[in-house]
Short mmCIF file of C-alpha atoms in Angstrom, two decimals:
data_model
loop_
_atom_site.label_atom_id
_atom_site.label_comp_id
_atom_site.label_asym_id
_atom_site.label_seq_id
_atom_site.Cartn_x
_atom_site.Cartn_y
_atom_site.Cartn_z
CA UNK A 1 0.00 0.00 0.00
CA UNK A 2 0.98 3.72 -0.88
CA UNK A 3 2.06 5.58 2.09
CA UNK A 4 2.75 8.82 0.18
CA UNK A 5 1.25 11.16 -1.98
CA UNK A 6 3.02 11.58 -5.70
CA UNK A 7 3.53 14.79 -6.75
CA UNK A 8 1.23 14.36 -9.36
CA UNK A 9 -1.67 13.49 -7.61
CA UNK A 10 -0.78 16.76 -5.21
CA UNK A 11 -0.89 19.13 -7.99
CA UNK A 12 -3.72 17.93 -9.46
CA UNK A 13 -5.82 19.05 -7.05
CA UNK A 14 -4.44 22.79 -7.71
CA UNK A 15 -6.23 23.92 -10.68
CA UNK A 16 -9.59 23.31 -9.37
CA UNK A 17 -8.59 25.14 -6.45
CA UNK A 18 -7.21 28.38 -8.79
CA UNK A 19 -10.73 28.51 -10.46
CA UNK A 20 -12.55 28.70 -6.66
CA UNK A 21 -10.50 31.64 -6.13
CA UNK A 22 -11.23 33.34 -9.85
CA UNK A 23 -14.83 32.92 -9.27
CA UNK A 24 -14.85 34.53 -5.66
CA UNK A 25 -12.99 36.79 -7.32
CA UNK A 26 -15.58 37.43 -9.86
CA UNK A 27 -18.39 37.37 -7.91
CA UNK A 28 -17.58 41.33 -7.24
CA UNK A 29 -17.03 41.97 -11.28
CA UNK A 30 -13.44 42.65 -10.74
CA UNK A 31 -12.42 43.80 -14.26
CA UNK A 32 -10.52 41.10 -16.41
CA UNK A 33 -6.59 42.75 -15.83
CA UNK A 34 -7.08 42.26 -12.02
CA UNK A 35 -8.59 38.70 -12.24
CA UNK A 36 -5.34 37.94 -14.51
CA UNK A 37 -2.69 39.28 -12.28
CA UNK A 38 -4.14 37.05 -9.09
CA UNK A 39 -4.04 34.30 -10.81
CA UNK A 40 -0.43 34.73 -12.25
CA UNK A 41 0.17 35.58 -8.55
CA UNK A 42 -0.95 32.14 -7.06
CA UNK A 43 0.43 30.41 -10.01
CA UNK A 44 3.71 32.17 -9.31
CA UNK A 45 4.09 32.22 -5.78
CA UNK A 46 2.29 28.80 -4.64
CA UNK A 47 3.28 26.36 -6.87
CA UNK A 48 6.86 25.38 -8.00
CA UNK A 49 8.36 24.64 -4.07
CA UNK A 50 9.46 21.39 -2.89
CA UNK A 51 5.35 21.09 -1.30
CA UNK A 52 6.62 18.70 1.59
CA UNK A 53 4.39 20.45 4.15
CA UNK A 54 1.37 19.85 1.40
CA UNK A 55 2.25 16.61 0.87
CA UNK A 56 2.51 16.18 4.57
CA UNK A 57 -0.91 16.78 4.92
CA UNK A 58 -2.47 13.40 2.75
CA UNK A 59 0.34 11.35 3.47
CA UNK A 60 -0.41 11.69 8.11
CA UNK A 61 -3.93 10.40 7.03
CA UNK A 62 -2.31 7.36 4.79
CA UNK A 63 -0.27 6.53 7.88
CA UNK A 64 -2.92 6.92 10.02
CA UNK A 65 -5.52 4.92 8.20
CA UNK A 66 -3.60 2.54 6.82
CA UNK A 67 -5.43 2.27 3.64
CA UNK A 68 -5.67 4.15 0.14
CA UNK A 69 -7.43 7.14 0.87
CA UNK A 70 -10.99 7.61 -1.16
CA UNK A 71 -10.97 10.05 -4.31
CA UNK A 72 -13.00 12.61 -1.49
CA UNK A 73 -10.70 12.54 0.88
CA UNK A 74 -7.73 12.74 -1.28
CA UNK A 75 -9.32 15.80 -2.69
CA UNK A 76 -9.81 17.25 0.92
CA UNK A 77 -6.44 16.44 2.34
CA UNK A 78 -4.87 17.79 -0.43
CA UNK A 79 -6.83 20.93 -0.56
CA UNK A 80 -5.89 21.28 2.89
CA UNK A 81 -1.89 20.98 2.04
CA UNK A 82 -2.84 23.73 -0.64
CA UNK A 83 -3.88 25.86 2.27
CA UNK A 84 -0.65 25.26 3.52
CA UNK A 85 1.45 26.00 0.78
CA UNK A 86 -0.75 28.83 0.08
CA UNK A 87 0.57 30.20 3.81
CA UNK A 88 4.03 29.28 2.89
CA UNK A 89 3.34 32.02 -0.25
CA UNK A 90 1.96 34.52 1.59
CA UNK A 91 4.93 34.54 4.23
CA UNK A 92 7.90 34.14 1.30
CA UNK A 93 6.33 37.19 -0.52
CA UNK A 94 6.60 39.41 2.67
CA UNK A 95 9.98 37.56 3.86
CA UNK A 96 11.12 38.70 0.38
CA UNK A 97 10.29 42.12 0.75
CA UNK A 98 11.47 42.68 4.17
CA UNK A 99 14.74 40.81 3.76
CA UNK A 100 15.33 42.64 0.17
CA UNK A 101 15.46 39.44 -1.35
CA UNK A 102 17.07 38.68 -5.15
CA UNK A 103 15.85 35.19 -5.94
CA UNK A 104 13.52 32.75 -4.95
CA UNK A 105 13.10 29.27 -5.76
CA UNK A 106 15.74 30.16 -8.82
CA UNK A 107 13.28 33.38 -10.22
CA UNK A 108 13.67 36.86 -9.42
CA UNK A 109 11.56 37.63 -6.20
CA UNK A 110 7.76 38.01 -6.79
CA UNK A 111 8.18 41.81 -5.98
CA UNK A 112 11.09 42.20 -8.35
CA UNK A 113 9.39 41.02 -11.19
CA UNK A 114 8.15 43.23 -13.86
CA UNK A 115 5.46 45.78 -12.93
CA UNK A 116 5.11 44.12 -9.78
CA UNK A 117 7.19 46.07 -7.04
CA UNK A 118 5.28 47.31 -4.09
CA UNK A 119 2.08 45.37 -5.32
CA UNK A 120 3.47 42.37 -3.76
CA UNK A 121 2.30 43.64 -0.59
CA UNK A 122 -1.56 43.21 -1.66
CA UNK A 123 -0.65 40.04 -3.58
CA UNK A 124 0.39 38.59 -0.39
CA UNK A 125 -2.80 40.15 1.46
CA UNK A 126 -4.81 38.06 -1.08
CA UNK A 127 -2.65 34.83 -0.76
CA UNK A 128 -3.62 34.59 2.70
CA UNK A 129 -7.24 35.57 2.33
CA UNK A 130 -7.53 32.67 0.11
CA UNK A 131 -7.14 30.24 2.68
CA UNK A 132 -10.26 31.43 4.12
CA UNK A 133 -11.81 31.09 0.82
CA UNK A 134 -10.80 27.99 0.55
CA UNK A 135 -11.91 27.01 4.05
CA UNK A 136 -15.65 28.05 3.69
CA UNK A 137 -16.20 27.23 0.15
CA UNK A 138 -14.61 23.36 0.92
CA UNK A 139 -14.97 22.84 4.51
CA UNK A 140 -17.65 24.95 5.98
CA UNK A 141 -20.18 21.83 6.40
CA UNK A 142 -17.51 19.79 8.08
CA UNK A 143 -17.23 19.48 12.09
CA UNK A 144 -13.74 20.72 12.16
CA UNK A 145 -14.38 23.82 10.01
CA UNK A 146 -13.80 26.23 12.87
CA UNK A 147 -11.02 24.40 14.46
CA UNK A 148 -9.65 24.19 10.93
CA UNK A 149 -9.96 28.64 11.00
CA UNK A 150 -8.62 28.75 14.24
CA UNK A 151 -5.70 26.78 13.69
CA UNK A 152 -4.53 28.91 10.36
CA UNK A 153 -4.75 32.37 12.90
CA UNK A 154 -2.80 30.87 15.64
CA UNK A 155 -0.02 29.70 13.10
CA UNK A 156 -0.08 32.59 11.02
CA UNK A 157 0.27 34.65 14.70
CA UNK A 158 3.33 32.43 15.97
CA UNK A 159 4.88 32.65 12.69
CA UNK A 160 4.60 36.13 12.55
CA UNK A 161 5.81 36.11 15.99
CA UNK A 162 8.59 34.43 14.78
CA UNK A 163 9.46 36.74 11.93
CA UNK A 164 9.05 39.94 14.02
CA UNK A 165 12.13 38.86 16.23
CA UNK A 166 14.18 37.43 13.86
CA UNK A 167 13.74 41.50 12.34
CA UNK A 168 14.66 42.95 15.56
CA UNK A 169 17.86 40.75 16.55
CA UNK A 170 19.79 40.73 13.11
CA UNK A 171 18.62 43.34 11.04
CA UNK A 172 21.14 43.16 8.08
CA UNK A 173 22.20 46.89 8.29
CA UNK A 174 22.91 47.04 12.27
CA UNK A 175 25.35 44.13 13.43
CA UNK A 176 25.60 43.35 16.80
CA UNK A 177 26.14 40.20 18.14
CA UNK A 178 24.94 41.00 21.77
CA UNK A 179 21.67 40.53 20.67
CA UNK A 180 22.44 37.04 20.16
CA UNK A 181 21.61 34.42 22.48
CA UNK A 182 20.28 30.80 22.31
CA UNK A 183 16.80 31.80 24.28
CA UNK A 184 16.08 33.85 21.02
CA UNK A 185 17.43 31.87 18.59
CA UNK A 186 15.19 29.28 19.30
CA UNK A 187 12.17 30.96 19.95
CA UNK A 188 12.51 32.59 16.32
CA UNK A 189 12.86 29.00 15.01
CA UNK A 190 10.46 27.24 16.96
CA UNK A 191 7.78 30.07 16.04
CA UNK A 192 8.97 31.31 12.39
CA UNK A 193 9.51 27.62 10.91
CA UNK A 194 8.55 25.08 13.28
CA UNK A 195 4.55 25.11 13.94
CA UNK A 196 3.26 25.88 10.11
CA UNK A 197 6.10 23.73 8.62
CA UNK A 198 6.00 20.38 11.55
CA UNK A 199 3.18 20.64 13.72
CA UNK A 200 0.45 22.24 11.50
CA UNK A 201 0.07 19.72 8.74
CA UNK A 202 -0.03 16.93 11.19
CA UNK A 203 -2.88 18.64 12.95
CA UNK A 204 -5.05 19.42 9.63
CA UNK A 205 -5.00 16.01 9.22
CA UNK A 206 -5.87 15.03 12.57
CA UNK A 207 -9.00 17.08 12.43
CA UNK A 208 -10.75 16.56 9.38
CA UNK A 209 -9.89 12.46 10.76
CA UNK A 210 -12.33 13.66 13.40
CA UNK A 211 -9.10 12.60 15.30
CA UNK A 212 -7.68 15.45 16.61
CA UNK A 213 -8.32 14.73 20.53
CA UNK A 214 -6.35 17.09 22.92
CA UNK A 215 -3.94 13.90 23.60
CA UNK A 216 -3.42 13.36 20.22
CA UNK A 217 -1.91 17.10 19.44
CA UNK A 218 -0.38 17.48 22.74
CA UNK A 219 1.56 14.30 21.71
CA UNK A 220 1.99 15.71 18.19
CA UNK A 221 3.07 18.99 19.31
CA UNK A 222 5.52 17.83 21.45
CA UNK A 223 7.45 15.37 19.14
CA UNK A 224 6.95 17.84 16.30
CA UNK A 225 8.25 21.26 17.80
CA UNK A 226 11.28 20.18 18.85
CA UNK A 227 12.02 18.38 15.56
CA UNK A 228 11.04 20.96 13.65
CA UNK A 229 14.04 23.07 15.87
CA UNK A 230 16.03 20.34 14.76
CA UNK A 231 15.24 20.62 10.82
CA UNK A 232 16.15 24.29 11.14
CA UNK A 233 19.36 23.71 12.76
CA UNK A 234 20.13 21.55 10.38
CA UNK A 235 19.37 24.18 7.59
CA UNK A 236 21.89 26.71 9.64
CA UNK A 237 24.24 23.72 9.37
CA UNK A 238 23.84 23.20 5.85
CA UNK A 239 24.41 26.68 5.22
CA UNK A 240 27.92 27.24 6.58
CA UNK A 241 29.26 23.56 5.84
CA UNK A 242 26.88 21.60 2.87
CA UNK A 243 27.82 21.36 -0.55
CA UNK A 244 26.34 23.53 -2.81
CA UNK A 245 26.03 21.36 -5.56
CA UNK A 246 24.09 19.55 -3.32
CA UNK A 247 21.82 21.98 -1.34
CA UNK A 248 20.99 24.03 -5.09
CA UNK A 249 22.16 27.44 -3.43
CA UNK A 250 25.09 29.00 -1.75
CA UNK A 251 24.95 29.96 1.90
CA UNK A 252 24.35 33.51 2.89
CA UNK A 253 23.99 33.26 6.56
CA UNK A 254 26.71 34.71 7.56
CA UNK A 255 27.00 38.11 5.03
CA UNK A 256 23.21 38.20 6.31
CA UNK A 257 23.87 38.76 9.70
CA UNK A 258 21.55 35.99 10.63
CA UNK A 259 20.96 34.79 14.05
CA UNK A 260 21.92 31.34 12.89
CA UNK A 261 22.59 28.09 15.02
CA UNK A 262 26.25 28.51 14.32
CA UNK A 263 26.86 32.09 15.08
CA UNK A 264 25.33 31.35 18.72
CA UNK A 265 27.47 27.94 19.22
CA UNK A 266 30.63 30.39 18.35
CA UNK A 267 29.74 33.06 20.34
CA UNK A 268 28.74 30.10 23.70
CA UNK A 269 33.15 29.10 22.98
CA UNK A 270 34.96 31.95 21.64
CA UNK A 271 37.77 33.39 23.30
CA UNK A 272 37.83 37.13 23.72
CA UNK A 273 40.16 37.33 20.76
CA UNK A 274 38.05 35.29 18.60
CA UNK A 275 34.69 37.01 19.71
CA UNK A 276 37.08 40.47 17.90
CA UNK A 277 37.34 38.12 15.03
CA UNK A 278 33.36 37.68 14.75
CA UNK A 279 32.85 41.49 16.04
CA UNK A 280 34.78 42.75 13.10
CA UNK A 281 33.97 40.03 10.16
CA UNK A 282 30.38 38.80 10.77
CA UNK A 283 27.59 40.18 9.09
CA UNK A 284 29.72 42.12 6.06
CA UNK A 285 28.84 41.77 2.73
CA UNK A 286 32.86 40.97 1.75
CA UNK A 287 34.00 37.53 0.89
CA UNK A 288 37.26 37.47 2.42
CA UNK A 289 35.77 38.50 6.29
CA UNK A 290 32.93 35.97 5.36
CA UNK A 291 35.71 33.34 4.66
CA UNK A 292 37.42 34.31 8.30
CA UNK A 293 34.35 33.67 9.99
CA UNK A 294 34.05 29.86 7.85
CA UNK A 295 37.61 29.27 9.20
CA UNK A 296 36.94 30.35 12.59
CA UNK A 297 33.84 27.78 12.73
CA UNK A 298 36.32 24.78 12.06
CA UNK A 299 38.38 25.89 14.56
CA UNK A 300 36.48 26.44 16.90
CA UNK A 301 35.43 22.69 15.33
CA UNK A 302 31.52 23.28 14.96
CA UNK A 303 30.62 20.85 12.47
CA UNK A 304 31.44 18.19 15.52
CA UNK A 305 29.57 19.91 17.65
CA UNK A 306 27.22 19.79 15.38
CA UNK A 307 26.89 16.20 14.81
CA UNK A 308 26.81 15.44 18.52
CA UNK A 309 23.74 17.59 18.82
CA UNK A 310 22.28 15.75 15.96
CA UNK A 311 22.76 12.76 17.53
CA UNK A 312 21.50 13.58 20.81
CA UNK A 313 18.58 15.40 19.56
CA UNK A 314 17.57 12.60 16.90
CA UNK A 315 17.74 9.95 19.81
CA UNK A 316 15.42 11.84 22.05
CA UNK A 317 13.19 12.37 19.28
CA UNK A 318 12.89 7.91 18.35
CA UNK A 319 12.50 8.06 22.35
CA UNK A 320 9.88 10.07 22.10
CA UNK A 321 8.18 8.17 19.01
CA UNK A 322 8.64 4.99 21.10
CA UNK A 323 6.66 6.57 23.67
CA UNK A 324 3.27 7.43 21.21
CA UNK A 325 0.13 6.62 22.74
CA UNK A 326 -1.49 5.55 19.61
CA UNK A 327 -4.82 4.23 21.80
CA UNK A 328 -6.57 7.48 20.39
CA UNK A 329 -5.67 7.21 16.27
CA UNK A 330 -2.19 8.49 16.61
CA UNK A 331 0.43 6.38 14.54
CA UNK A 332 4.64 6.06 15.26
CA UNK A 333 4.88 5.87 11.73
CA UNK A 334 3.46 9.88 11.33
CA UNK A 335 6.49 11.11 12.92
CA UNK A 336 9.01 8.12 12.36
CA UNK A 337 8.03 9.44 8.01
CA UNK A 338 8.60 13.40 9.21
CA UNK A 339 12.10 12.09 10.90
CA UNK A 340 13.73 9.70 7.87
CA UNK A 341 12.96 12.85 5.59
CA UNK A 342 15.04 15.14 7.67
CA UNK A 343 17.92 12.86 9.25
CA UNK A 344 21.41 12.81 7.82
CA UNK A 345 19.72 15.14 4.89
CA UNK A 346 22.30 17.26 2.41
CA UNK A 347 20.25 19.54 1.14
#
């Protein structure tokens, strides 16, 4: 039996889901140039991404069944990962624009593309409105359609949460590494990545399974936070010491001035003459003082330190997975699928 979702059958989904939209759209007469640039907008900006947390959606409900799914609720699932990536959009638009962004996903930004600009800001209004859309059009008769509401505003909040001190703690034109710490480097991870891109498909699922008991995401959220840390640390890894042949981009972290994993491990070690190393080469836009910080990260031998956390983490979270009370619909296999995605990953 399948226990994913192809690609395929994902994206099929997404047309039908583009016409909703034009037609509650059109149910105001919005002239014909406006319908045309918000659809180019969700075909831009939604589609075209790796669609894991989607996916993620359809494929918790395989795992949990443990059977095909029925053409209905393969339709629903995967409208509901839509909804998701639709979220995803509507934050990479604005992350775009606030972090002056060139590319995305290997095209300029949405808001450097022709004629676009400033617009982007609307355009990413309207991506998240259509989740709500969405919501009532698909989902408004089902008994989870208000916890389904409820759960895209508290995401959408934490994320933004998130976002807003991740803005505040490295903005790219102020560098200052006292504003570094581990207390707020995880909770910009935990509430910028780890709840809409972890815990939030898992919980879609869960309710429209009509299984979405309070044990059942308490359980979730705790296996699914904390890994979702661990993805992102693995990302600030990746950045510094992966192969870019193999990741599809080169790191930036560091001429970014981001609060990163490894910036805070360097900072927790350094002596005082290294921490005038980091003072005076972090955060620059100049590859020579970005290669001095690279070399002070293998001396100070982070990719080690690195892999012990890895380890450590990784074995807490199988612990953890061990542990599942599945006596309410919950499944080992949901998270033990969200783990073997992540672990050992290179790009």
């Amino acid at each position: 039996m399948a226990t994913k979702t192809s690609r395929a059958d994902f994206e099929a989904v997404w047309p039908a889901l583009v016409q909703d939209l034009s037609e509650a759209a059109q149910k105001y007469n919005v002239p014909p140039n406006a319908l045309e640039w918000f659809q180019k907008s969700l075909n831009a900006n939604t589609p075209g991404g790796k669609l894991n947390r989607g996916l993620s959606v359809p494929d918790t409900a395989l795992q949990i069944l443990k059977r095909p799914l029925t053409p209905e609720e393969q339709r629903d699932l995967s409208t509901l990962g839509w909804l998701i990536e639709l979220l995803q959009a509507f934050f990479l638009v604005s992350d775009d624009i606030m972090d002056s962004s060139v590319t995305r996903r290997g095209q300029p930004c949405w808001y450097r593309q022709p004629k676009v600009g400033m617009i982007a800001i609307n355009d990413a209004f309207m991506l998240e409105s259509a989740i709500y859309l969405i919501l009532k059009k698909h989902f408004r008769s089902h008994p989870a359609y208000i916890d389904f509401v409820e759960m895209f505003h508290e995401v959408t909040w934490q994320t933004e949460l998130g976002q807003l001190c991740d803005l505040i703690t490295a903005p790219e034109d102020d560098v200052n590494l006292n504003n570094f710490d581990m207390n707020k480097y995880s909770f910009i991870v935990i509430y910028k990545t780890a709840y809409y891109s972890f815990y939030l498909p898992v919980a879609l699922s869960l309710m429209y399974l009509q299984l979405a008991t309070p044990n059942n995401l308490k359980q979730s959220e705790n296996i699914l936070i904390p890994m979702g840390e661990y993805f992102q640390i693995q990302d600030d890894y990746l950045d510094a010491f992966g192969d870019p042949s193999f990741i599809g981009k080169i790191g930036t972290d560091i001429k970014d001035n981001k609060c990163g994993w490894l910036i805070n491990q360097a900072l927790l070690v350094c002596t005082p003459e290294q921490r005038k190393l980091l003072d005076e080469n972090y955060g620059q836009k100049d590859d020579a003082k970005e290669a001095k910080v690279k070399a002070l990260y293998n001396e100070l031998k982070l990719e080690s330190r690195y892999e012990a956390y890895e380890e450590k983490r990784v074995g807490e979270l199988r612990q953890m997975i061990g542990n599942v009370d599945e006596s309410e619909g919950l499944r080992k296999e949901v998270f033990e699928s969200f783990l073997a995605k992540i672990y050992k990953r290179n790009k």
